[in-house]
Coordinates of C-alpha atoms (C1' of nucleotides) in Angstrom, one line a residue:
Chain M
M212 CA 112.7 -54.6 119.7
P213 CA 112.2 -52.3 116.8
T214 CA 110.2 -53.5 113.8
S215 CA 113.3 -53.8 111.9
P216 CA 116.6 -53.9 113.6
F217 CA 118.4 -51.7 111.2
C218 CA 116.1 -49.6 109.1
T219 CA 118.1 -46.5 108.4
L220 CA 115.8 -43.5 108.4
P221 CA 116.6 -40.6 106.1
A222 CA 119.6 -40.1 108.3
V223 CA 120.3 -37.1 110.4
T224 CA 123.9 -36.0 110.0
P225 CA 125.9 -38.5 112.0
N226 CA 127.2 -36.9 115.1
R227 CA 128.7 -38.3 118.2
K228 CA 132.3 -38.4 116.9
V229 CA 132.9 -35.4 119.1
F230 CA 130.5 -33.8 121.5
T231 CA 128.9 -31.8 118.7
V232 CA 126.8 -28.9 119.4
R233 CA 126.0 -26.8 116.4
P234 CA 122.9 -24.9 116.8
V235 CA 123.5 -22.7 113.8
D236 CA 126.7 -23.8 112.0
G237 CA 125.3 -24.1 108.6
T238 CA 122.7 -26.8 109.3
S239 CA 119.7 -26.4 111.5
S240 CA 119.2 -27.8 115.0
L241 CA 119.1 -31.5 115.5
T242 CA 115.5 -31.3 116.5
Q243 CA 114.6 -29.7 113.2
Q244 CA 116.6 -32.3 111.4
V245 CA 114.8 -35.1 113.2
I246 CA 111.4 -33.5 112.3
D247 CA 112.3 -33.4 108.7
S248 CA 113.7 -36.9 108.7
V249 CA 110.7 -38.3 110.4
R250 CA 108.3 -36.4 108.0
E251 CA 110.2 -37.9 105.1
A252 CA 110.2 -41.4 106.6
I253 CA 106.4 -41.2 107.1
L254 CA 106.0 -40.1 103.5
S255 CA 108.3 -42.8 102.1
G256 CA 106.4 -45.3 104.1
E257 CA 109.4 -46.2 106.3
L258 CA 107.4 -45.3 109.3
R259 CA 104.1 -46.9 108.9
P260 CA 100.8 -45.6 110.3
G261 CA 99.3 -47.6 113.1
E262 CA 102.7 -48.9 114.1
L263 CA 104.2 -48.2 117.5
Y264 CA 107.6 -46.6 117.8
S265 CA 109.6 -45.2 120.6
V266 CA 111.9 -42.3 121.2
Y267 CA 114.6 -44.6 122.4
Q268 CA 114.5 -46.7 119.2
L269 CA 114.4 -43.6 116.9
A270 CA 117.2 -42.0 118.7
A271 CA 119.3 -45.0 118.2
Q272 CA 118.5 -45.3 114.5
L273 CA 119.2 -41.6 113.9
N274 CA 122.3 -41.7 116.0
V275 CA 121.3 -38.8 118.2
S276 CA 120.3 -38.6 121.8
R277 CA 116.7 -38.9 122.9
T278 CA 116.2 -35.2 123.7
P279 CA 116.0 -33.9 120.2
V280 CA 114.0 -36.9 119.1
R281 CA 111.6 -36.3 122.0
E282 CA 111.2 -32.6 121.1
A283 CA 110.7 -33.4 117.5
M284 CA 108.0 -36.0 118.2
L285 CA 106.2 -33.6 120.6
R286 CA 106.0 -31.0 117.8
L287 CA 104.8 -33.6 115.4
A288 CA 102.2 -34.7 117.9
E289 CA 101.0 -31.1 118.2
A290 CA 100.7 -31.1 114.4
G291 CA 98.6 -34.2 114.7
M292 CA 100.9 -36.5 112.7
V293 CA 101.6 -38.7 115.7
R294 CA 100.1 -39.6 119.0
F295 CA 101.9 -40.4 122.2
E296 CA 100.5 -43.4 124.2
R297 CA 101.4 -43.4 127.8
S298 CA 104.3 -45.7 128.5
R299 CA 104.0 -47.4 125.2
G300 CA 105.5 -45.1 122.7
F301 CA 104.0 -43.1 119.9
R302 CA 101.9 -44.1 117.0
V303 CA 102.0 -42.7 113.5
L304 CA 98.4 -41.6 112.7
R305 CA 96.6 -42.7 109.7
R306 CA 95.6 -39.9 107.4
D307 CA 92.1 -40.0 105.9
P308 CA 90.4 -38.2 103.0
R309 CA 88.3 -36.2 105.5
E310 CA 91.5 -34.5 106.6
I311 CA 92.3 -33.4 103.0
A312 CA 88.8 -32.1 102.7
E313 CA 89.2 -30.2 105.9
V314 CA 92.5 -28.7 104.9
F315 CA 91.1 -27.5 101.6
H316 CA 88.0 -26.2 103.2
L317 CA 90.2 -24.1 105.4
R318 CA 92.3 -22.9 102.6
L319 CA 89.2 -21.8 100.8
L320 CA 87.9 -19.9 103.8
L321 CA 91.3 -18.1 104.2
E322 CA 92.8 -17.7 100.8
V323 CA 89.7 -16.6 98.9
P324 CA 89.0 -13.5 101.1
A325 CA 92.7 -12.9 101.3
A326 CA 93.0 -12.8 97.6
R327 CA 90.0 -10.4 97.4
L328 CA 91.7 -8.1 99.9
A329 CA 95.0 -8.4 98.0
A330 CA 93.2 -7.3 94.8
R331 CA 91.8 -4.3 96.5
R332 CA 95.2 -3.2 97.8
A333 CA 97.2 -4.4 94.8
G334 CA 99.8 -2.0 93.5
P335 CA 101.6 -2.5 90.2
E336 CA 104.6 -4.1 92.0
L337 CA 102.4 -6.9 93.3
V338 CA 101.1 -7.7 89.9
E339 CA 104.6 -7.6 88.6
S340 CA 105.9 -10.0 91.2
A341 CA 103.0 -12.4 90.8
R342 CA 103.6 -12.5 87.0
A343 CA 107.3 -13.2 87.6
E344 CA 106.4 -16.1 89.8
L345 CA 103.9 -17.5 87.3
E346 CA 106.6 -17.3 84.6
A347 CA 109.0 -19.1 86.9
M348 CA 106.4 -21.8 87.4
R349 CA 106.0 -22.2 83.6
A350 CA 109.8 -22.4 83.2
A351 CA 110.1 -25.0 86.0
A352 CA 107.2 -26.9 84.4
K353 CA 109.0 -27.0 81.1
D354 CA 112.1 -28.5 82.9
H355 CA 109.9 -30.9 84.9
D356 CA 111.6 -29.6 88.0
E357 CA 108.9 -30.2 90.6
P358 CA 110.6 -28.9 93.7
R359 CA 111.4 -25.6 91.9
F360 CA 107.8 -25.5 90.6
M361 CA 106.4 -26.0 94.1
R362 CA 108.6 -23.2 95.5
H363 CA 107.2 -20.7 92.9
D364 CA 103.7 -22.0 93.3
R365 CA 103.9 -21.4 97.0
A366 CA 105.5 -18.0 96.4
F367 CA 102.7 -17.0 94.1
H368 CA 100.0 -17.8 96.7
R369 CA 102.1 -16.2 99.4
L370 CA 102.3 -13.0 97.5
L371 CA 98.5 -12.7 97.4
L372 CA 98.2 -13.7 101.0
T373 CA 100.8 -11.2 102.2
A374 CA 99.1 -8.4 100.3
G375 CA 96.0 -9.3 102.3
A376 CA 97.8 -7.9 105.2
N377 CA 97.2 -10.5 107.9
R378 CA 100.5 -12.0 109.0
K379 CA 98.8 -14.7 111.1
L380 CA 96.8 -15.7 108.1
V381 CA 99.9 -16.1 106.0
G382 CA 101.4 -18.4 108.6
M383 CA 98.3 -20.5 108.9
V384 CA 98.0 -21.1 105.2
D385 CA 101.7 -22.0 105.1
N386 CA 101.0 -24.7 107.8
L387 CA 98.0 -25.9 105.8
R388 CA 100.2 -26.3 102.7
D389 CA 102.7 -28.2 104.8
A390 CA 99.9 -30.5 106.0
T391 CA 98.9 -31.2 102.5
I392 CA 102.4 -32.3 101.6
T393 CA 102.7 -34.3 104.7
L394 CA 99.5 -36.0 103.8
G395 CA 101.5 -37.4 100.9
A396 CA 99.2 -35.9 98.5
S397 CA 100.2 -34.4 95.2
T398 CA 98.2 -34.2 92.1
V399 CA 101.2 -33.8 89.9
D400 CA 101.5 -36.2 87.0
R401 CA 98.5 -38.1 88.2
S402 CA 95.6 -35.8 87.8
R403 CA 97.4 -33.0 86.0
S404 CA 100.8 -31.9 84.8
L405 CA 102.9 -29.1 86.1
A406 CA 102.0 -27.1 83.1
D407 CA 98.3 -27.6 83.8
I408 CA 98.7 -26.4 87.3
A409 CA 100.6 -23.3 86.2
E410 CA 97.9 -22.4 83.7
E411 CA 95.3 -22.5 86.5
H412 CA 97.0 -19.5 88.0
E413 CA 96.6 -17.4 84.8
P414 CA 92.9 -16.4 85.5
I415 CA 93.9 -15.3 89.0
L416 CA 96.7 -13.1 87.6
A417 CA 94.5 -11.8 84.8
A418 CA 91.8 -10.7 87.3
L419 CA 94.4 -9.1 89.5
E420 CA 95.7 -7.1 86.5
A421 CA 92.2 -6.0 85.8
R422 CA 91.9 -4.9 89.4
D423 CA 88.7 -6.9 89.8
P424 CA 88.6 -8.2 93.4
E425 CA 85.5 -10.4 92.9
A426 CA 87.1 -12.0 89.9
V427 CA 90.3 -12.6 91.8
A428 CA 88.3 -14.2 94.6
G429 CA 86.4 -16.3 92.2
A430 CA 89.5 -17.5 90.3
M431 CA 91.2 -18.3 93.5
R432 CA 88.2 -20.3 94.7
A433 CA 88.1 -22.2 91.5
H434 CA 91.8 -23.1 91.7
V435 CA 91.9 -24.1 95.3
S436 CA 88.6 -25.9 95.1
H437 CA 89.7 -27.8 92.0
T438 CA 93.0 -28.9 93.5
G439 CA 91.1 -30.2 96.5
E440 CA 88.6 -32.1 94.4
L441 CA 91.4 -33.8 92.4
L442 CA 93.3 -34.7 95.6
L443 CA 90.2 -36.0 97.3
A444 CA 89.2 -38.2 94.3
Q445 CA 92.8 -39.4 94.0
V446 CA 93.1 -40.4 97.6
A447 CA 89.7 -42.0 97.6
T448 CA 90.6 -44.0 94.5
E449 CA 93.8 -45.2 96.1
A450 CA 91.7 -46.4 99.1
G451 CA 89.5 -48.1 96.6
V452 CA 86.3 -46.2 97.5
A453 CA 84.4 -43.3 96.2
A454 CA 84.9 -39.9 97.9
D455 CA 82.5 -39.2 100.7
P456 CA 79.9 -36.7 99.5
A457 CA 80.2 -34.9 102.8
D458 CA 83.9 -34.3 102.1
I459 CA 83.1 -33.0 98.6
D460 CA 80.4 -30.7 100.1
L461 CA 83.1 -29.1 102.3
L462 CA 84.9 -28.0 99.2
H463 CA 81.9 -26.1 97.9
A464 CA 80.6 -24.8 101.2
T465 CA 80.4 -21.1 101.5
Chain C
M239 CA 121.1 -11.9 137.5
P240 CA 117.3 -12.0 137.2
T241 CA 115.3 -8.8 137.1
S242 CA 114.2 -9.6 140.6
P243 CA 116.0 -12.1 142.7
F244 CA 112.9 -13.7 144.0
C245 CA 109.8 -13.0 142.0
T246 CA 107.6 -16.0 142.6
L247 CA 105.8 -16.9 139.5
P248 CA 102.3 -18.4 139.7
A249 CA 104.1 -21.4 141.2
V250 CA 104.2 -24.8 139.7
T251 CA 103.5 -27.5 142.2
P252 CA 106.7 -27.7 144.2
N253 CA 108.4 -30.9 143.4
R254 CA 111.8 -32.1 144.2
K255 CA 111.1 -33.5 147.6
V256 CA 111.3 -36.8 146.0
F257 CA 112.2 -37.6 142.5
T258 CA 108.6 -37.1 141.5
V259 CA 107.5 -38.1 138.1
R260 CA 103.8 -37.9 137.7
P261 CA 102.8 -37.6 134.1
V262 CA 99.2 -38.3 134.7
D263 CA 98.5 -38.6 138.4
G264 CA 95.8 -36.1 138.6
T265 CA 97.7 -33.0 137.6
S266 CA 99.1 -32.5 134.1
S267 CA 102.7 -32.7 133.1
L268 CA 105.2 -30.2 134.4
T269 CA 105.7 -28.8 130.9
Q270 CA 102.0 -28.0 130.7
Q271 CA 102.1 -26.5 134.2
V272 CA 105.0 -24.3 133.2
I273 CA 103.2 -23.1 130.1
D274 CA 100.1 -22.1 132.1
S275 CA 102.3 -20.5 134.7
V276 CA 104.2 -18.4 132.2
R277 CA 101.0 -17.4 130.4
E278 CA 99.6 -16.2 133.6
A279 CA 102.8 -14.4 134.5
I280 CA 102.8 -12.6 131.3
L281 CA 99.1 -11.6 131.8
S282 CA 99.7 -10.4 135.3
G283 CA 102.7 -8.4 134.1
E284 CA 105.1 -10.4 136.2
L285 CA 107.0 -11.3 133.0
R286 CA 107.3 -8.0 131.1
P287 CA 107.4 -7.7 127.3
G288 CA 110.8 -6.7 125.9
E289 CA 112.6 -8.1 128.9
L290 CA 115.2 -10.9 128.5
Y291 CA 114.7 -14.1 130.5
S292 CA 116.5 -17.4 130.6
V293 CA 115.4 -21.0 131.0
Y294 CA 117.9 -21.4 133.8
Q295 CA 116.4 -18.5 135.8
L296 CA 112.8 -19.6 135.2
A297 CA 113.6 -23.1 136.2
A298 CA 115.0 -21.9 139.4
Q299 CA 112.1 -19.7 140.2
L300 CA 109.5 -22.4 139.4
N301 CA 111.6 -25.0 141.2
V302 CA 111.6 -27.5 138.4
S303 CA 114.4 -28.6 136.1
R304 CA 115.3 -26.9 132.9
T305 CA 113.9 -29.5 130.6
P306 CA 110.2 -28.8 131.1
V307 CA 110.8 -25.1 131.1
R308 CA 112.7 -25.4 127.9
E309 CA 109.9 -27.4 126.3
A310 CA 107.3 -25.0 127.5
M311 CA 109.1 -22.0 126.2
L312 CA 109.6 -23.7 122.8
R313 CA 105.9 -24.2 122.5
L314 CA 105.2 -20.6 123.5
A315 CA 107.8 -19.5 121.0
E316 CA 105.9 -21.5 118.3
A317 CA 102.7 -19.7 119.4
G318 CA 104.5 -16.4 118.9
M319 CA 104.3 -15.3 122.6
V320 CA 108.1 -15.4 123.0
R321 CA 111.2 -15.3 120.9
F322 CA 114.4 -17.1 121.5
E323 CA 117.6 -15.1 120.9
R324 CA 120.6 -17.1 120.3
S325 CA 122.8 -17.5 123.4
R326 CA 121.0 -14.6 125.1
G327 CA 117.7 -16.1 126.4
F328 CA 114.2 -15.4 125.3
R329 CA 112.2 -12.2 125.1
V330 CA 108.5 -11.8 125.8
L331 CA 107.1 -10.2 122.7
R332 CA 105.1 -7.0 122.8
R333 CA 101.5 -7.4 121.7
D334 CA 100.1 -4.8 119.5
P335 CA 96.6 -3.8 118.3
R336 CA 97.4 -5.1 114.9
E337 CA 97.5 -8.6 116.4
I338 CA 94.1 -8.2 117.8
A339 CA 92.7 -7.1 114.5
E340 CA 94.4 -10.1 112.8
V341 CA 92.9 -12.5 115.3
F342 CA 89.4 -11.2 114.9
H343 CA 89.8 -11.0 111.2
L344 CA 90.6 -14.7 111.2
R345 CA 87.8 -15.5 113.5
L346 CA 85.4 -13.8 111.1
L347 CA 86.8 -15.7 108.2
L348 CA 86.4 -19.0 110.0
E349 CA 83.4 -18.7 112.4
V350 CA 81.0 -17.0 110.1
P351 CA 81.1 -19.7 107.4
A352 CA 81.2 -22.3 110.1
A353 CA 78.0 -20.9 111.6
R354 CA 76.3 -20.8 108.2
L355 CA 77.2 -24.5 107.7
A356 CA 76.0 -25.3 111.2
A357 CA 72.7 -23.7 110.5
R358 CA 72.3 -25.8 107.4
R359 CA 73.0 -29.0 109.2
A360 CA 71.4 -28.0 112.5
G361 CA 69.2 -30.6 114.1
P362 CA 66.9 -29.9 117.1
E363 CA 69.5 -31.2 119.5
L364 CA 72.0 -28.5 118.4
V365 CA 69.5 -25.7 118.9
E366 CA 68.6 -27.2 122.3
S367 CA 72.2 -27.4 123.4
A368 CA 73.0 -23.9 122.2
R369 CA 70.0 -22.6 124.1
A370 CA 71.2 -24.4 127.2
E371 CA 74.6 -22.7 126.9
L372 CA 73.1 -19.3 126.5
E373 CA 70.9 -19.8 129.6
A374 CA 74.0 -20.9 131.5
M375 CA 75.7 -17.7 130.3
R376 CA 72.9 -15.6 131.6
A377 CA 72.9 -17.4 134.9
A378 CA 76.7 -16.9 135.2
A379 CA 76.3 -13.2 134.3
K380 CA 73.7 -12.8 137.0
D381 CA 76.2 -14.3 139.5
H382 CA 79.1 -12.1 138.1
D383 CA 81.0 -15.4 137.7
E384 CA 83.3 -14.5 134.8
P385 CA 85.2 -17.8 134.5
R386 CA 82.0 -19.8 134.4
F387 CA 80.6 -17.3 131.9
M388 CA 83.6 -17.6 129.6
R389 CA 83.3 -21.4 129.7
H390 CA 79.8 -21.3 128.5
D391 CA 80.5 -18.6 126.0
R392 CA 83.2 -20.7 124.5
A393 CA 81.0 -23.8 124.6
F394 CA 78.3 -21.9 122.7
H395 CA 80.7 -21.0 119.9
R396 CA 82.2 -24.4 119.9
L397 CA 78.8 -26.0 119.4
L398 CA 78.3 -24.0 116.2
L399 CA 81.8 -24.7 115.0
T400 CA 81.6 -28.4 115.7
A401 CA 78.3 -28.6 113.8
G402 CA 80.2 -27.1 110.9
A403 CA 81.9 -30.4 110.7
N404 CA 85.6 -29.4 110.3
R405 CA 87.6 -30.6 113.2
K406 CA 90.7 -28.7 112.2
L407 CA 88.7 -25.5 112.1
V408 CA 87.4 -26.1 115.6
G409 CA 91.0 -26.4 116.9
M410 CA 92.1 -23.3 115.1
V411 CA 89.4 -21.1 116.5
D412 CA 90.1 -22.5 119.9
N413 CA 93.7 -21.4 119.5
L414 CA 92.6 -18.0 118.3
R415 CA 90.4 -17.6 121.4
D416 CA 93.4 -18.6 123.6
A417 CA 95.4 -16.0 121.8
T418 CA 92.9 -13.3 122.6
I419 CA 93.0 -14.2 126.2
T420 CA 96.7 -14.2 126.2
L421 CA 96.7 -10.8 124.6
G422 CA 95.2 -9.8 127.9
A423 CA 92.2 -8.5 126.2
S424 CA 88.8 -8.7 127.7
T425 CA 85.9 -6.3 127.1
V426 CA 84.2 -7.4 130.3
D427 CA 83.2 -4.6 132.6
R428 CA 84.9 -2.0 130.5
S429 CA 83.1 -1.9 127.2
R430 CA 80.2 -4.1 128.3
S431 CA 78.9 -6.3 131.0
L432 CA 78.6 -10.0 131.0
A433 CA 74.8 -9.7 130.5
D434 CA 75.4 -7.5 127.4
I435 CA 77.7 -10.1 126.0
A436 CA 75.2 -12.9 126.7
E437 CA 72.4 -10.9 124.9
E438 CA 74.6 -10.6 121.8
H439 CA 74.2 -14.3 121.4
E440 CA 70.4 -14.2 121.3
P441 CA 70.1 -13.1 117.7
I442 CA 72.4 -16.0 116.6
L443 CA 70.3 -18.5 118.5
A444 CA 67.1 -17.0 117.2
A445 CA 68.3 -17.3 113.6
L446 CA 69.4 -20.8 114.3
E447 CA 66.0 -21.7 115.6
A448 CA 64.5 -20.1 112.5
R449 CA 66.8 -22.3 110.4
D450 CA 68.0 -19.3 108.5
P451 CA 71.7 -19.9 107.6
E452 CA 72.3 -16.4 106.2
A453 CA 70.8 -14.8 109.3
V454 CA 73.0 -17.0 111.5
A455 CA 76.0 -16.0 109.5
G456 CA 75.1 -12.4 109.7
A457 CA 74.4 -12.5 113.4
M458 CA 77.7 -14.3 114.1
R459 CA 79.5 -11.7 111.9
A460 CA 78.0 -8.9 113.9
H461 CA 78.8 -10.4 117.2
V462 CA 82.5 -11.3 116.5
S463 CA 83.0 -8.1 114.6
H464 CA 81.6 -6.0 117.4
T465 CA 83.7 -7.8 120.0
G466 CA 86.8 -7.1 117.9
E467 CA 85.9 -3.4 117.5
L468 CA 85.5 -2.9 121.2
L469 CA 88.7 -4.7 122.0
L470 CA 90.6 -2.7 119.4
A471 CA 89.3 0.6 120.6
Q472 CA 90.0 -0.4 124.2
V473 CA 93.6 -1.4 123.5
A474 CA 94.2 1.7 121.4
T475 CA 92.8 3.9 124.2
E476 CA 95.1 2.2 126.7
A477 CA 98.0 2.9 124.4
G478 CA 96.8 6.5 124.2
V479 CA 96.2 6.6 120.5
A480 CA 93.3 6.1 118.1
A481 CA 92.9 2.7 116.5
D482 CA 94.6 2.3 113.2
P483 CA 92.0 2.6 110.4
A484 CA 93.8 -0.3 108.6
D485 CA 93.1 -2.5 111.6
I486 CA 89.4 -1.5 111.7
D487 CA 89.2 -2.2 108.0
L488 CA 90.3 -5.8 108.7
L489 CA 87.3 -6.3 110.9
H490 CA 84.9 -5.4 108.1
A491 CA 86.8 -6.9 105.2
T492 CA 84.9 -9.7 103.4
Chain O
dG212 C1' 140.6 9.9 125.0
dC213 C1' 139.7 6.2 121.8
dT214 C1' 140.3 1.8 119.8
dT215 C1' 141.1 -3.1 120.2
dG216 C1' 141.5 -7.6 122.0
dA217 C1' 141.4 -11.1 125.7
dC218 C1' 138.6 -12.8 129.3
dA219 C1' 134.5 -13.6 132.2
dT220 C1' 129.8 -14.5 132.2
dG221 C1' 125.6 -16.6 130.9
dC222 C1' 123.1 -18.9 127.4
dA223 C1' 120.7 -22.7 124.5
dG224 C1' 121.2 -27.2 122.9
dC225 C1' 122.5 -32.0 123.4
dA226 C1' 123.7 -36.3 126.1
dT227 C1' 122.5 -39.2 129.6
dG228 C1' 121.2 -41.1 134.2
dC229 C1' 117.2 -42.0 136.9
dT230 C1' 112.2 -43.0 138.5
dA231 C1' 107.5 -44.4 138.2
dC232 C1' 104.4 -46.7 135.4
dA233 C1' 101.9 -49.7 131.9
dT234 C1' 101.9 -53.8 129.7
dG235 C1' 102.8 -58.6 128.3
dC236 C1' 104.4 -63.0 129.6
dC237 C1' 105.0 -66.9 132.2
dA238 C1' 104.9 -69.8 136.1
dC239 C1' 102.2 -71.2 139.6
dC240 C1' 97.9 -72.3 141.7
dT241 C1' 93.1 -74.0 141.4
Chain J
dA106 C1' 93.0 -76.9 131.3
dG107 C1' 91.9 -72.3 132.7
dG108 C1' 92.6 -68.5 135.6
dT109 C1' 95.6 -65.4 138.3
dG110 C1' 99.4 -63.0 140.3
dG111 C1' 104.2 -61.5 140.1
dC112 C1' 107.9 -60.1 137.4
dA113 C1' 110.7 -58.7 133.4
dT114 C1' 110.8 -55.4 129.8
dG115 C1' 110.3 -51.1 127.7
dT116 C1' 108.6 -46.5 128.0
dA117 C1' 107.9 -41.3 128.8
dG118 C1' 109.1 -37.7 131.7
dC119 C1' 112.3 -35.2 134.6
dA120 C1' 117.0 -33.9 136.4
dT121 C1' 121.5 -32.6 135.4
dG122 C1' 126.2 -32.5 133.4
dC123 C1' 128.6 -30.7 129.6
dT124 C1' 130.2 -27.9 125.3
dG125 C1' 130.5 -24.2 122.2
dC126 C1' 128.8 -19.7 121.3
dA127 C1' 127.5 -14.7 121.8
dT128 C1' 127.9 -10.8 124.3
dG129 C1' 129.5 -7.5 127.8
dT130 C1' 133.5 -5.8 130.2
dC131 C1' 137.8 -4.2 131.3
dA132 C1' 142.5 -3.5 130.5
dA133 C1' 146.3 -2.6 127.5
dG134 C1' 148.0 -0.3 123.5
dC135 C1' 147.5 3.8 120.2

DNA sequence: GCTTGACATGCAGCATGCTACATGCCACCT
DNA sequence: AGGTGGCATGTAGCATGCTGCATGTCAAGC
């Protein structure tokens, strides 16, 4: 028996009226929908860490067959959000501050050199695009439109990454950003406002315009590192403890 | 119609005598077996890049049902080895030198700082284990036992990574190493012998024993960078062209 | 000959039936 | 009462049937 007999998860488009196969008809595949739905459910607390769930149960709740649910959970398991336990079901894993520290450590290792590289190769059009994104961030901040802000924030970072000319790296950082979101961690309106975050990007852009790779790297390091610190402190506070010094170390390790 | 009506892939354990489900009985899951099998088939050239294949066809050849094959291909698609094309099948992607450059660029960005961190935190037991792995590599080199050599090579690097204290990083580098193998790229016996490779690790270990983090980082950089250069040159030669300077740049970018 | 449209072919994605297995529970024995 | 074995329950993993879609092909019309 499920924990709750009828907790309606974020709700995948109800199918099953007709045989319904629509791999591409506007919406994405069922598997992808289930992934998104479960992600949200974990964030919203509807699926609780430590609890056992089953593919059967989830499929019933989402009103889809077990196959897409199974595939979705396998992918989430690969991403480390969930762990299958033989013949018992799967368990939503508990996220800990260490994980945040690790994610930001990795982002430092990848984004800082990528930013430096980008600065070396930067043409005027890169600078221009980056400025456009920053302006868009400021506008979104003024409107308190967090989703739009996040889109442009990501776009800004992605521009620098792409200019660094390593496609695999771009994909990895994208995954790391996803992981952060999935960790349920946002500094917005707790540690700092959207406007604050936007302004943290100004030094990066300024250094980029000055064609100073070391300055760009330094500014990027400061920004990412700062975000990581805030997040770490915030999560630790929520857990009612001080942040582990070892985790903080990771954010300053070269 | 398949390319060849009866090309026997590396051969997943033939099931289907009885209903057979053995998720854990000694061997791994069918999905995992299919993944391994397809990887090998791509390496051996049995599955050719550019060619279209289908889940149906592969399932028949491997003598398993479509489900595990489908799951396997989805995971390989995620890893970028293969791409699904709507209603047509999936295509084995062509690997290019750029990809090798990107993988080694990433390994530099991750392994060098991790090695530095490891050196800072190194206790005597780390040094001891590392030396043991290096000795095992030398022994395997003497026996010309490449698989055993590779195991210890990987173990050596993994020791340093683990000491760097970022679990996510360890996993990422592991994936990058897998990617290298999957690229079909090995410098063994073409650019250098097993013994040569083993000796490249000596400076790293020496610096580790001297507790000199910068020297460890430098030695690691030299080793990974050197491997990348050889691989790049080798692949380029096979393709009959000189290596792209931009790719070489990536291996020296800070 | 060239264009165009119906049909055949083959595909991925989803639904669902089935088996072996792990675990918890309860009755039965000591 | 406490310990133990058998059984009910629920699970993941695999097999397989089914549908709608994309593309290639071939024939009919221009």
